[in-house]
Coordinates of C-alpha atoms in Angstrom, one line a residue:
M87 CA -12.0 -24.4 -58.2
T88 CA -11.7 -22.3 -55.1
I89 CA -13.3 -22.0 -51.9
T90 CA -13.3 -19.1 -49.6
A91 CA -13.3 -19.6 -45.6
L92 CA -13.6 -17.2 -42.7
Q93 CA -13.4 -18.4 -39.2
D94 CA -16.4 -21.2 -39.1
Y95 CA -17.7 -20.3 -42.6
Q96 CA -17.3 -21.4 -45.8
S97 CA -18.2 -20.7 -49.3
Q98 CA -19.6 -23.1 -51.7
L99 CA -17.1 -24.5 -54.4
E100 CA -17.0 -22.1 -57.2
H101 CA -14.8 -22.4 -60.6
V102 CA -12.3 -20.0 -61.6
T103 CA -12.3 -19.9 -65.5
Y104 CA -9.8 -16.9 -65.7
G105 CA -8.1 -14.4 -63.4
V106 CA -6.9 -14.4 -60.1
P107 CA -8.9 -15.0 -56.7
Q108 CA -9.3 -12.0 -54.8
R109 CA -7.8 -12.1 -51.2
S110 CA -6.3 -15.6 -51.5
V111 CA -3.1 -16.6 -50.2
L112 CA -1.8 -17.3 -53.8
G113 CA -3.3 -14.3 -55.4
P114 CA 0.0 -12.2 -55.3
S115 CA 2.2 -14.9 -56.8
L116 CA -0.5 -15.7 -59.4
F117 CA -1.1 -12.2 -60.2
L118 CA 2.5 -11.8 -60.9
I119 CA 2.7 -15.0 -62.9
Y120 CA -0.4 -13.7 -64.8
L121 CA 1.2 -10.6 -65.8
N122 CA 4.8 -12.0 -66.3
D123 CA 4.6 -11.8 -70.3
I124 CA 3.2 -8.2 -70.5
Q125 CA 6.9 -6.8 -71.1
Y126 CA 6.4 -8.6 -74.6
A127 CA 3.2 -6.5 -75.3
I128 CA 5.2 -3.7 -76.4
T129 CA 8.5 -3.6 -78.1
N130 CA 9.1 0.1 -78.6
A131 CA 8.8 1.4 -75.0
K132 CA 9.6 0.1 -71.4
I133 CA 7.0 -1.4 -69.2
K134 CA 8.0 -1.1 -65.5
L135 CA 5.8 -3.2 -63.0
F136 CA 5.7 -2.9 -59.2
A137 CA 3.0 -4.7 -57.2
D138 CA -0.2 -4.3 -59.3
D139 CA 0.8 -1.0 -60.5
S140 CA 2.0 -1.1 -64.3
N141 CA 4.0 2.0 -65.8
L142 CA 4.9 2.4 -69.6
F143 CA 7.9 4.8 -70.3
C144 CA 8.4 6.2 -73.7
N145 CA 11.3 8.2 -74.9
S146 CA 10.9 9.7 -78.7
K147 CA 10.5 12.9 -80.9
E148 CA 7.1 11.2 -82.0
L149 CA 6.3 10.6 -78.2
F150 CA 2.6 10.7 -78.5
T151 CA 2.4 8.5 -81.6
L152 CA 4.6 6.1 -79.9
A153 CA 2.7 6.3 -76.7
N154 CA -0.7 6.0 -78.5
A155 CA 0.3 3.0 -80.4
G156 CA 1.9 1.6 -77.1
M157 CA -1.5 2.0 -75.5
L158 CA -3.1 0.2 -78.4
H159 CA -0.9 -2.7 -77.7
L160 CA -1.5 -2.9 -74.0
S161 CA -5.3 -2.6 -74.8
H162 CA -5.1 -5.6 -76.9
W163 CA -2.9 -7.5 -74.3
F164 CA -5.6 -6.8 -71.5
K165 CA -8.2 -8.2 -73.8
V166 CA -6.6 -11.3 -74.9
N167 CA -5.6 -12.0 -71.3
K168 CA -9.2 -11.2 -70.1
L169 CA -8.1 -8.3 -67.9
S170 CA -9.4 -4.9 -67.4
L171 CA -7.7 -1.6 -67.1
N172 CA -9.3 0.9 -64.7
V173 CA -9.1 3.9 -67.0
D174 CA -10.0 6.3 -64.2
E175 CA -6.9 5.5 -62.2
T176 CA -4.6 5.7 -65.6
C177 CA -2.8 9.0 -66.2
Y178 CA 0.2 10.1 -68.0
S179 CA 3.0 12.5 -67.3
V180 CA 5.3 14.2 -69.7
F181 CA 8.6 15.1 -67.9
G182 CA 12.2 16.3 -68.2
P183 CA 14.2 19.6 -67.7
N184 CA 12.6 21.5 -70.7
C185 CA 9.1 20.0 -70.1
K186 CA 6.6 22.7 -70.8
K187 CA 3.7 22.9 -68.3
D188 CA 1.2 23.3 -71.3
M189 CA 2.5 20.4 -73.2
A190 CA -0.8 18.4 -72.9
L191 CA -1.3 16.5 -76.0
T192 CA -3.9 13.3 -75.8
L193 CA -3.4 9.9 -75.2
Y194 CA -6.3 7.4 -75.4
I195 CA -6.7 3.6 -74.3
N196 CA -9.8 1.7 -75.4
G197 CA -11.2 5.2 -76.8
K198 CA -11.1 7.0 -73.8
V199 CA -8.9 10.0 -73.1
I200 CA -6.0 9.5 -70.5
Q201 CA -5.6 12.3 -67.8
N202 CA -2.5 14.4 -68.3
V203 CA -1.0 15.2 -64.7
N204 CA 1.9 17.4 -63.5
H205 CA 3.3 15.3 -60.9
R206 CA 3.0 11.5 -59.9
T207 CA 4.1 9.3 -56.9
Y208 CA 6.2 6.4 -58.3
L209 CA 7.9 3.9 -55.9
G210 CA 7.4 6.6 -53.0
I211 CA 9.0 9.4 -54.9
M212 CA 7.1 12.5 -56.2
I213 CA 8.1 13.1 -59.8
I214 CA 6.9 16.6 -61.1
N215 CA 7.0 17.1 -64.9
D216 CA 9.8 19.5 -65.0
L217 CA 12.0 17.4 -62.6
K218 CA 12.5 20.2 -60.1

């Protein structure tokens, strides 16, 4: 159960059946506890978490097969844990010293295509797909 209060105003008592109450003092801690087992959703790739960002790292000759399988496992994990993923803010990048700029195979999550980008900021550092 949760109540939201601001100055002299207070909401009615509401039941929270799942999820994390938004903008609550305990919200960040509850969110981290809630996501704690996402690392077990995939065994053949690495998941890195920072605040509310989740990053999947794959390294394989069968990269897109592995990544799409990983997306399928993550999609299942989100569904089982009653979470949703904002596909519009989800993207991927293939990076490395020999990365070709035209390397744009297709990744999916929940049947939707994930956008391929040439660069992405990760922990405050911009990573460009050719690592230059």
